[in-house]
XYZ file of C-alpha atoms in Angstrom:
674
model
C 18.211 23.144 -19.747
C 19.470 20.312 -21.570
C 18.248 17.884 -18.971
C 14.693 19.152 -19.529
C 15.101 18.976 -23.413
C 16.298 15.392 -23.047
C 13.328 14.608 -20.914
C 10.866 16.154 -23.232
C 12.399 14.081 -26.210
C 11.869 10.915 -24.239
C 8.381 12.028 -23.198
C 7.428 12.739 -26.702
C 8.524 9.239 -27.705
C 6.324 7.830 -24.851
C 3.311 9.995 -26.082
C 3.721 8.815 -29.574
C 3.162 5.210 -28.557
C 0.005 6.197 -26.564
C -3.027 4.219 -27.407
C -6.063 2.420 -26.116
C -4.120 -0.756 -25.637
C -4.282 -2.249 -22.219
C -0.399 -2.417 -21.729
C 0.495 1.191 -22.378
C 0.510 2.112 -18.755
C 2.790 -0.725 -18.003
C 5.105 0.053 -20.877
C 5.298 3.735 -19.763
C 6.402 2.777 -16.285
C 8.759 -0.019 -17.338
C 10.577 2.331 -19.841
C 13.992 2.804 -18.260
C 14.776 5.951 -20.337
C 11.564 7.668 -19.126
C 12.568 6.549 -15.551
C 15.984 8.028 -16.037
C 14.562 11.291 -17.411
C 12.244 11.682 -14.516
C 15.184 11.265 -12.122
C 17.344 13.693 -13.839
C 14.510 16.424 -13.241
C 15.150 15.954 -9.416
C 18.393 17.916 -9.606
C 17.112 20.452 -11.904
C 14.093 20.988 -9.477
C 16.365 21.696 -6.601
C 18.107 24.480 -8.270
C 15.859 25.895 -11.054
C 12.261 25.138 -9.855
C 10.823 28.303 -11.106
C 11.972 28.311 -14.886
C 11.489 24.543 -14.809
C 7.838 24.786 -13.802
C 7.126 27.640 -16.330
C 8.648 25.547 -19.196
C 6.815 22.339 -18.131
C 3.500 23.970 -18.193
C 4.327 25.725 -21.710
C 5.288 22.366 -23.044
C 1.980 20.839 -21.842
C -0.137 23.497 -23.460
C 1.887 23.230 -26.779
C 1.491 19.509 -26.650
C -2.231 19.764 -26.168
C -2.581 22.365 -29.026
C -0.618 20.023 -31.452
C -2.792 17.062 -30.526
C -5.896 18.998 -30.851
C -5.010 20.104 -34.398
C -3.959 16.569 -35.491
C -6.858 14.798 -33.732
C -9.985 17.108 -33.629
C -12.373 15.916 -30.821
C -15.394 16.182 -33.231
C -13.562 15.031 -36.439
C -12.151 11.862 -37.841
C -13.390 8.294 -37.181
C -14.048 6.501 -34.015
C -10.429 5.126 -33.834
C -8.804 8.479 -34.424
C -10.857 10.150 -31.734
C -10.036 7.498 -29.158
C -6.259 7.770 -30.085
C -6.461 11.460 -29.756
C -7.984 11.135 -26.174
C -5.289 8.646 -25.237
C -2.452 10.710 -26.350
C -3.804 13.899 -24.460
C -4.209 11.733 -21.464
C -0.569 10.478 -21.886
C 0.568 14.375 -21.979
C -1.187 14.901 -18.709
C 0.303 11.786 -17.145
C 3.785 12.798 -18.222
C 3.281 16.346 -16.892
C 1.800 15.312 -13.536
C 4.485 12.673 -12.963
C 7.134 15.242 -13.643
C 5.196 17.471 -11.075
C 5.627 14.972 -8.442
C 9.416 14.771 -8.901
C 9.363 18.700 -8.680
C 7.225 18.662 -5.485
C 9.649 16.166 -3.885
C 12.697 18.182 -4.786
C 11.559 21.642 -3.976
C 12.744 23.553 -1.099
C 10.359 25.359 1.364
C 11.726 28.844 0.327
C 10.678 28.198 -3.169
C 6.945 27.899 -2.115
C 6.735 31.589 -1.821
C 7.922 32.120 -5.464
C 5.198 33.286 -7.748
C 6.099 30.937 -10.594
C 6.193 27.818 -8.439
C 2.889 28.776 -6.725
C 1.175 29.223 -9.932
C 2.473 25.931 -11.055
C 1.267 24.202 -8.141
C -2.051 25.672 -8.426
C -2.303 24.686 -12.085
C -1.190 21.024 -11.396
C -3.859 20.734 -8.519
C -6.499 22.065 -10.943
C -5.409 19.722 -13.579
C -5.767 16.834 -11.239
C -9.166 17.804 -10.108
C -10.109 18.347 -13.892
C -9.219 14.758 -14.739
C -10.927 13.519 -11.720
C -14.141 15.381 -12.561
C -14.147 14.901 -16.367
C -12.616 11.692 -16.856
C -15.548 10.180 -18.826
C -15.183 13.069 -21.407
C -11.512 12.958 -21.474
C -11.076 9.237 -21.881
C -13.389 6.666 -23.324
C -14.467 3.616 -21.415
C -12.445 1.353 -23.579
C -9.131 2.582 -21.965
C -9.594 0.812 -18.750
C -5.982 0.739 -17.803
C -5.215 4.325 -18.844
C -8.153 5.468 -16.786
C -7.137 3.657 -13.764
C -3.546 4.965 -14.164
C -4.764 8.472 -14.476
C -6.898 8.339 -11.340
C -3.886 6.859 -9.336
C -1.658 9.636 -10.711
C -4.144 12.266 -9.742
C -4.386 10.698 -6.337
C -0.669 11.023 -5.792
C -0.414 14.500 -7.128
C -3.151 15.767 -4.488
C -1.431 13.703 -1.831
C 1.924 15.399 -2.568
C 0.394 18.932 -2.797
C -1.275 18.477 0.557
C 2.043 17.762 2.215
C 3.057 21.146 1.091
C 0.000 23.186 1.557
C -3.271 21.382 2.798
C -5.509 24.466 2.416
C -4.952 24.783 -1.452
C -5.886 21.134 -1.980
C -8.832 21.161 0.464
C -10.145 24.435 -0.770
C -10.128 23.258 -4.491
C -11.906 20.154 -3.365
C -14.701 21.780 -1.386
C -15.366 24.430 -4.067
C -15.653 21.852 -6.799
C -17.771 19.692 -4.370
C -20.094 22.636 -3.640
C -20.532 23.658 -7.237
C -21.763 20.008 -8.029
C -24.025 19.989 -4.857
C -25.446 23.441 -5.464
C -27.063 22.519 -8.815
C -30.633 22.607 -8.353
C -32.730 19.507 -8.631
C -35.481 20.961 -10.791
C -33.964 23.084 -13.575
C -34.872 24.259 -16.925
C -32.135 22.001 -18.216
C -32.087 18.251 -17.413
C -29.513 17.587 -14.680
C -27.680 14.352 -14.921
C -27.495 13.482 -11.160
C -25.887 10.086 -11.940
C -23.072 11.772 -13.675
C -22.575 14.322 -10.910
C -22.446 11.432 -8.384
C -19.802 9.705 -10.298
C -17.780 13.043 -10.434
C -18.102 13.378 -6.766
C -16.915 9.877 -6.171
C -13.855 10.099 -8.392
C -13.023 13.472 -6.855
C -13.187 11.944 -3.385
C -10.995 9.030 -4.442
C -8.399 11.432 -5.414
C -8.322 12.897 -1.931
C -7.517 9.337 -0.453
C -3.676 10.226 -0.174
C -4.132 13.769 1.524
C -1.949 14.053 4.621
C -2.748 15.894 7.932
C 0.286 17.349 9.560
C 0.636 18.480 13.269
C 3.991 20.175 13.239
C 2.561 23.496 14.498
C -0.582 25.033 15.917
C -1.651 26.316 12.595
C -1.381 22.815 10.932
C -3.539 21.377 13.944
C -6.029 24.216 13.380
C -6.225 23.273 9.698
C -6.614 19.669 10.438
C -9.394 20.333 12.857
C -11.195 22.485 10.336
C -10.794 19.946 7.683
C -12.182 17.222 9.978
C -15.237 19.506 10.832
C -15.843 20.380 7.166
C -15.714 16.749 6.179
C -18.311 15.577 8.545
C -20.337 13.155 6.492
C -23.820 13.645 7.884
C -23.527 17.431 7.195
C -23.656 16.821 3.323
C -26.854 15.914 1.775
C -26.934 14.791 -1.861
C -29.842 15.580 -4.211
C -30.268 11.791 -4.679
C -29.082 8.574 -2.932
C -27.946 10.274 0.101
C -26.329 7.156 1.566
C -23.846 6.884 -1.201
C -22.442 10.345 -0.460
C -22.264 9.457 3.340
C -20.600 6.256 2.593
C -18.001 7.961 0.437
C -17.208 10.576 2.930
C -16.771 7.952 5.657
C -14.367 6.057 3.600
C -12.508 9.100 2.594
C -12.127 10.124 6.344
C -10.954 6.547 7.351
C -8.131 6.601 4.591
C -6.954 10.075 5.595
C -7.239 9.506 9.400
C -5.832 6.009 9.466
C -2.110 6.859 9.177
C -2.260 8.980 12.239
C -2.713 6.068 14.446
C 0.622 4.463 13.961
C 2.268 7.865 13.906
C 0.489 8.532 17.196
C -0.517 12.126 16.044
C -1.459 14.468 17.198
C -1.622 12.558 20.525
C 2.045 12.260 20.685
C 2.772 15.903 19.875
C 3.535 17.664 23.081
C 4.492 20.933 21.710
C 0.966 21.814 20.387
C -1.290 24.343 22.150
C -3.630 22.528 24.765
C -6.682 24.564 23.727
C -6.255 23.572 20.052
C -5.594 19.958 21.108
C -8.958 20.127 23.040
C -10.765 21.440 19.970
C -9.278 18.604 17.979
C -10.347 15.941 20.434
C -13.814 17.379 20.702
C -14.253 17.229 16.965
C -13.054 13.705 16.801
C -15.345 12.582 19.721
C -18.297 14.438 18.075
C -17.733 12.716 14.847
C -17.513 9.337 16.441
C -20.627 9.736 18.562
C -22.770 10.924 15.478
C -21.352 8.221 13.265
C -22.282 5.641 15.857
C -25.940 6.881 16.004
C -26.101 6.915 12.157
C -24.473 3.511 11.873
C -26.944 1.548 13.949
C -30.042 2.943 12.083
C -29.485 0.603 9.020
C -27.180 -2.301 8.433
C -25.955 -0.886 5.068
C -24.082 1.783 6.946
C -21.856 -0.727 8.781
C -19.287 -1.427 6.047
C -18.247 2.191 5.931
C -19.205 3.038 9.636
C -17.227 0.474 11.608
C -13.882 1.361 10.021
C -14.453 5.111 10.598
C -15.703 4.708 14.287
C -12.588 2.344 14.917
C -10.206 5.036 13.559
C -11.881 7.800 15.426
C -11.641 5.744 18.612
C -7.888 5.368 18.189
C -7.439 9.218 17.759
C -9.502 10.263 21.110
C -7.851 11.731 24.131
C -6.463 9.384 26.830
C -9.592 9.264 28.916
C -11.937 8.685 26.098
C -9.593 6.190 24.537
C -9.309 4.176 27.838
C -13.214 3.891 28.168
C -13.780 3.476 24.337
C -11.240 1.006 23.075
C -12.527 -2.073 25.048
C -16.198 -1.365 24.013
C -15.156 -0.997 20.375
C -13.204 -4.230 20.623
C -16.164 -6.125 21.994
C -18.483 -4.655 19.311
C -16.013 -5.901 16.551
C -15.748 -9.376 18.344
C -19.413 -9.546 18.366
C -19.439 -8.598 14.651
C -17.204 -11.394 13.741
C -19.983 -13.802 14.410
C -21.594 -12.621 11.371
C -20.165 -14.164 8.218
C -20.498 -11.074 6.053
C -18.607 -8.775 8.663
C -15.802 -11.239 9.562
C -13.127 -9.749 7.326
C -14.259 -6.144 8.101
C -14.232 -6.625 12.046
C -10.849 -8.481 11.891
C -9.318 -5.506 10.171
C -10.774 -3.154 12.727
C -9.477 -5.195 15.651
C -6.035 -5.174 14.111
C -6.305 -1.377 13.903
C -7.251 -1.180 17.507
C -4.356 -3.493 18.570
C -2.043 -1.480 16.562
C -3.333 1.694 18.336
C -3.061 -0.177 21.794
C 0.591 -1.085 21.097
C 1.417 2.511 20.088
C -0.203 4.118 23.330
C 0.583 1.405 25.845
C 3.250 -0.824 24.380
C 6.147 1.091 26.214
C 4.455 1.688 29.469
C 2.167 -1.216 30.230
C 3.492 -4.431 31.944
C 4.244 -7.086 29.429
C 1.780 -9.727 30.956
C -1.027 -7.294 30.789
C -0.391 -6.193 27.253
C -0.103 -9.794 26.146
C -3.429 -10.495 27.924
C -5.211 -7.577 26.127
C -3.713 -8.681 22.726
C -4.878 -12.361 23.331
C -8.310 -11.025 23.879
C -8.462 -9.204 20.682
C -6.393 -11.224 18.250
C -6.961 -14.810 19.341
C -10.521 -14.931 17.799
C -8.927 -13.883 14.665
C -6.408 -16.547 14.814
C -9.222 -19.166 15.584
C -11.285 -17.762 12.670
C -8.162 -18.269 10.263
C -7.640 -21.803 11.382
C -11.207 -22.498 10.521
C -10.735 -21.143 7.178
C -12.739 -18.006 7.662
C -10.199 -15.687 6.131
C -8.515 -15.842 2.721
C -4.686 -15.746 2.475
C -4.524 -12.237 1.475
C -6.681 -11.222 4.477
C -4.411 -13.213 6.693
C -1.283 -11.810 5.458
C -2.855 -8.288 5.781
C -3.809 -9.249 9.420
C -0.157 -10.120 10.355
C 1.370 -7.132 8.310
C -0.579 -4.695 10.428
C 1.146 -5.779 13.656
C 4.481 -7.233 12.633
C 6.675 -3.867 13.040
C 5.173 -3.092 16.450
C 5.184 -6.537 18.080
C 7.250 -8.967 16.066
C 7.721 -11.402 19.034
C 3.906 -11.598 19.648
C 3.255 -11.909 15.980
C 5.720 -14.869 15.488
C 4.938 -16.767 18.680
C 1.119 -16.453 19.010
C 0.036 -15.884 15.345
C 2.625 -17.280 12.850
C 3.337 -20.374 14.642
C -0.214 -21.025 15.174
C -0.906 -20.767 11.432
C 2.208 -22.996 10.647
C 0.610 -25.750 12.892
C -2.832 -25.573 11.162
C -4.354 -28.204 9.040
C -5.727 -25.497 6.758
C -3.364 -25.128 3.699
C -4.237 -21.363 3.283
C -3.047 -20.811 7.027
C 0.200 -22.498 6.405
C 0.836 -20.550 3.241
C -0.086 -17.171 4.783
C 2.112 -17.986 7.795
C 5.147 -18.949 5.457
C 4.568 -15.747 3.393
C 4.351 -13.460 6.465
C 7.356 -15.068 8.200
C 9.432 -14.474 5.044
C 8.246 -10.892 4.990
C 9.263 -10.242 8.524
C 12.733 -12.061 8.234
C 13.501 -9.904 5.322
C 12.396 -6.522 6.859
C 14.778 -3.812 7.769
C 14.643 -3.581 11.661
C 16.428 -0.248 11.652
C 13.908 1.463 9.417
C 10.926 3.485 10.800
C 7.573 1.810 10.117
C 6.001 3.474 6.987
C 2.250 3.849 6.825
C 0.667 3.997 3.394
C -2.499 5.740 2.778
C -4.969 3.818 0.790
C -6.609 5.250 -2.100
C -10.209 6.159 -1.194
C -12.759 5.099 -3.667
C -15.447 7.692 -2.791
C -16.016 11.067 -1.184
C -17.030 14.595 -1.496
C -18.185 17.195 0.593
C -20.217 20.401 0.297
C -21.377 22.932 2.708
C -23.271 25.428 0.549
C -20.567 28.175 1.348
C -17.054 28.792 0.942
C -14.657 26.397 2.820
C -13.475 27.404 6.147
C -10.051 26.211 5.042
C -9.812 29.229 2.858
C -9.361 31.306 5.839
C -5.995 29.514 6.442
C -4.649 30.165 3.077
C -2.324 33.045 4.288
C -1.014 30.964 7.122
C 2.841 30.893 6.835
C 3.005 27.736 9.197
C 1.127 25.612 6.668
C 3.984 26.296 4.322
C 6.369 24.554 6.610
C 4.842 21.355 6.104
C 6.589 20.940 3.009
C 9.869 20.439 4.845
C 8.482 17.280 6.172
C 7.274 16.047 2.867
C 8.541 12.666 1.938
C 9.983 11.881 -1.519
C 7.469 10.956 -4.060
C 8.497 8.236 -6.530
C 6.770 6.572 -9.252
C 5.179 3.261 -8.221
C 7.532 0.335 -9.095
C 5.628 -3.014 -8.729
C 7.789 -6.099 -8.089
C 6.419 -9.381 -8.974
C 4.190 -10.595 -6.247
C 2.183 -13.531 -5.627
C -1.632 -14.134 -5.821
C -3.882 -15.321 -3.196
C -4.411 -18.568 -5.089
C -1.101 -19.933 -3.772
C 1.257 -18.818 -6.588
C 5.072 -19.015 -6.039
C 7.662 -16.815 -4.588
C 9.891 -14.692 -7.082
C 12.421 -17.128 -8.004
C 15.208 -14.914 -9.233
C 14.995 -12.897 -6.080
C 13.916 -15.473 -3.680
C 15.149 -13.394 -0.624
C 13.582 -10.156 -1.888
C 10.775 -8.394 -0.476
C 7.464 -8.083 -2.331
C 5.724 -5.035 -3.175
C 3.446 -3.408 -0.538
C 0.544 -4.014 -2.765
C 1.243 -7.726 -2.977
C -0.697 -10.437 -1.029
C 2.440 -11.574 0.673
C 1.958 -9.316 3.595
C 5.197 -7.655 3.044
C 5.604 -4.166 4.457
C 7.023 -1.355 2.582
C 10.195 -1.536 4.736
C 11.792 -4.483 2.863
C 15.467 -4.685 1.935
C 16.863 -5.763 -1.416
C 18.366 -9.034 -1.925
C 22.002 -7.892 -1.506
C 21.198 -6.065 1.765
C 19.654 -9.038 3.214
C 22.417 -11.515 2.239
C 25.013 -8.763 3.345
C 23.284 -8.513 6.754
C 23.349 -12.460 7.156
C 26.960 -12.652 5.973
C 27.914 -10.191 8.762
C 26.423 -12.392 11.288
C 23.193 -10.353 11.792
C 20.641 -12.900 12.066
C 17.039 -11.632 11.314
C 15.320 -13.026 14.419
C 18.086 -11.472 16.725
C 17.521 -8.174 14.904
C 13.803 -8.450 15.625
C 14.488 -9.440 19.338
C 13.000 -12.836 18.774
C 16.069 -15.121 18.654
C 14.657 -17.269 21.501
C 11.778 -18.276 19.040
C 14.289 -19.915 16.708
C 13.911 -23.407 18.128
C 10.119 -23.220 18.026
C 10.262 -22.067 14.351
C 12.789 -24.730 13.331
C 10.463 -27.445 15.031
C 7.345 -26.335 13.126
C 9.211 -25.867 9.758
C 10.959 -29.245 10.034
C 7.481 -30.750 10.463
C 6.314 -29.035 7.330
C 9.447 -30.053 5.497
C 9.081 -33.785 6.189
C 5.392 -33.516 4.924
C 6.474 -31.580 1.724
C 9.376 -33.780 1.091
C 7.264 -36.844 0.737
C 4.688 -35.228 -1.321
C 6.715 -32.931 -3.635
C 10.409 -33.459 -2.991
C 10.474 -36.902 -4.467
C 13.232 -37.796 -2.174
C 15.748 -36.240 -4.538
C 16.121 -39.558 -6.184
C 19.099 -40.550 -8.254
C 17.244 -40.446 -11.426
C 17.687 -36.754 -11.504
C 14.017 -36.203 -11.850
C 13.413 -35.861 -8.144
C 9.791 -34.898 -8.846
C 6.432 -36.718 -8.581
C 4.520 -37.281 -5.529
C 0.951 -36.377 -4.942
C -0.138 -37.422 -8.516
C -3.656 -38.127 -7.299
C -4.287 -34.638 -5.845
C -6.431 -32.134 -7.490
C -4.370 -29.762 -9.539
C -5.365 -26.718 -7.208
C -4.251 -28.553 -4.239
C -1.061 -29.550 -5.785
C -0.200 -26.084 -6.854
C -0.984 -24.687 -3.529
C 1.234 -27.432 -1.846
C 4.046 -26.582 -4.206
C 3.630 -22.923 -3.431
C 3.971 -23.619 0.326
C 7.049 -25.884 -0.381
C 8.729 -23.237 -2.293
C 8.180 -20.638 0.382
C 9.552 -22.788 2.873
C 12.672 -23.264 0.773
C 13.168 -19.630 0.458
C 13.068 -19.411 4.279
C 16.108 -21.745 4.744
C 19.023 -19.201 4.419
C 17.309 -17.190 7.229
C 16.801 -19.852 9.816
C 20.239 -21.545 10.302
C 19.773 -24.542 8.333
C 22.865 -26.184 9.528
C 21.090 -26.356 12.983
C 17.908 -28.360 11.916
C 17.320 -31.781 13.244
C 15.195 -34.476 11.633
C 15.130 -33.655 8.001
C 18.372 -31.861 7.106
C 17.597 -29.466 4.374
C 21.402 -28.924 3.376
C 21.466 -32.571 2.416
C 18.137 -32.484 0.665
C 18.526 -29.398 -1.473
C 20.735 -30.929 -4.261
C 17.751 -33.389 -4.808
C 15.321 -30.393 -4.887
C 17.572 -28.717 -7.485
C 16.978 -31.614 -9.748
C 13.273 -31.664 -9.240
C 10.875 -32.346 -12.277
C 8.974 -29.170 -11.017
C 10.552 -26.064 -12.374
C 9.262 -23.968 -9.501
C 10.899 -26.289 -6.894
C 14.045 -26.806 -9.078
C 14.713 -23.087 -9.292
C 13.867 -22.091 -5.911
C 16.208 -24.755 -4.462
C 18.983 -23.622 -6.761
C 18.595 -20.023 -5.493
C 18.423 -21.167 -1.928
C 21.778 -23.166 -2.373
C 23.424 -20.010 -3.748
C 22.069 -17.779 -0.953
C 23.277 -20.101 1.659
C 26.742 -20.276 0.073
C 26.740 -16.574 -0.242
C 25.300 -15.506 3.108
C 26.010 -18.197 5.614
C 29.833 -18.777 5.351
C 30.030 -21.371 7.962
C 27.484 -23.596 6.111
C 29.269 -23.497 2.786
C 31.306 -26.548 3.456
C 28.071 -28.653 4.208
C 26.451 -27.390 1.109
C 29.201 -28.344 -1.288
C 29.576 -31.669 0.441
C 25.984 -32.436 0.008
C 26.247 -31.402 -3.739
C 29.192 -33.618 -4.224
C 27.457 -36.462 -2.473
C 24.477 -36.120 -4.519
C 26.407 -35.896 -7.850
C 28.299 -39.052 -6.923
C 24.905 -40.935 -6.586
C 23.743 -39.989 -10.123
C 23.673 -42.226 -13.194
C 26.351 -41.385 -15.840
C 23.881 -39.884 -18.177
C 22.604 -37.177 -15.726
C 24.914 -34.491 -17.047
C 22.428 -31.716 -16.767
C 22.032 -32.300 -13.014
C 25.733 -32.134 -12.548
C 26.070 -28.909 -14.570
C 23.428 -27.294 -12.323
C 25.246 -28.457 -9.260
C 28.573 -27.330 -10.539
C 27.249 -23.772 -10.853
C 26.617 -23.473 -7.028
């Protein structure tokens, strides 16, 4: 167990540095030794899961005991108490992250071992304990640490649900029912506000729960879960709407991934009778939520997304009759300013579902006609400035994997031709995300973290009846690997710049670039280009290259005059747009740099009008560091990945250097590094 001892030594160093400072969670996740220690547990979990689980839990208990003796909860000053809370929270974080690695590395056979089952139960209990009593376990001053704890609990419950749904759901319902059963009038004063917060946090932790449909038992469990989670069956003591809204949000987050996966609709091996029961429950929930939603406008924000998801999960007959009616409802809702972004998201979800169900069987003209009906109003809204950059990139991201040709021809090209800068920026980012995606990978649907939810029935959960089902255990065989979140530098919605040192790298799924979780690394993208695999050809959109070049050439002409400075021989190359507002100039520079990042991916040697290979040396000497660095990276990437354009790049560099003054030595050195 030397591997475990090494990991514990590293973890203790991490815990020693724990404190209320905001940067601690970031330091914890960026520690390479800690990351290496977690990875080393994977191999250990595959071969010695039972002793590993026992020793990990013993380590947690011992660490808590030592910290309790060193930092008594009721003793010492305020700073010491807060420090003790933070260190105890750090122990739990390390323990739960180690549990995630162990869950990912386990074998289905090990789920029947007593030590592992006990460990899994304790980890689930710890996650719910943190969700319920976060206010008591961590003071409000530790904002980032609290957020990191909630996110880790969410991942733990999601990973556990992929192994045994009933265990997570049963714990959730029991805790929820305990809170709900507290009498309103009691001898002791009941803090209903605190209880509501506890239920909301507990529901947020259920946001990553997965429903599986590999067997009839799993289908039954999913049906029972949906039935038990019906929002309107749960009445809170006070502020009933908050509970209903939370439940709607939870169900939306849990059910939404099933749309792209086409489950259980696409599972032909399941019992028809059980499928009928599932569809009946979906239709019942949809009908009742629609009735509840129209009673008051405050229910729309949570009602619209849930109804949309439920429509996408109905049987074929109900879907055929309901999808158009729901689309019409959302199109009507887009006329209301407050609902535009919400309805646009719902329409994208409907379009994704339509492509999943009919994309392979419907004639292409009919499919395009339906997509135009649903999505053209969103594009028109974007061109009027009705959506933010983030919302536009999310709009494109929701469809780019299923219909790349439609997205490029009917959405991205429209945005690139718009006079609204936000549209152009969103179009450039989204195009970069698509061209650096991996076309051979299967689309990955991420589950959002729900912010509120909790259920209660006043009796034991029906899911407990499924606890002995052997088929539920087989869900673990399909569990995906759980890795710690690694956030790659992204961009903000205000118009910041692409990551310069990895200008071809995909951004993190959480960034506003619209990148999906399927992105390739820089070396993978460059290697694919070097082998002659053009991104557009791999996406099946090679015929759109002339239209893209025309649109981007027009933008390059515009940006060259404003921000390129003509690449003058002075070596400054910058300037232009001095009279612009600072915000507008920053946004314009962001668009310019995103355009430069696209050049290696779009055959720059074929461009007419402005010839980017001749302009890049001047941009690499620009007075603006963002443009200068991005142009240099672009030159290097073209030389690396586009062999037949290397000579043109080097000739343009030589020609530019010859035009410089004798004292422009720094610029010459930059060009010599290409």
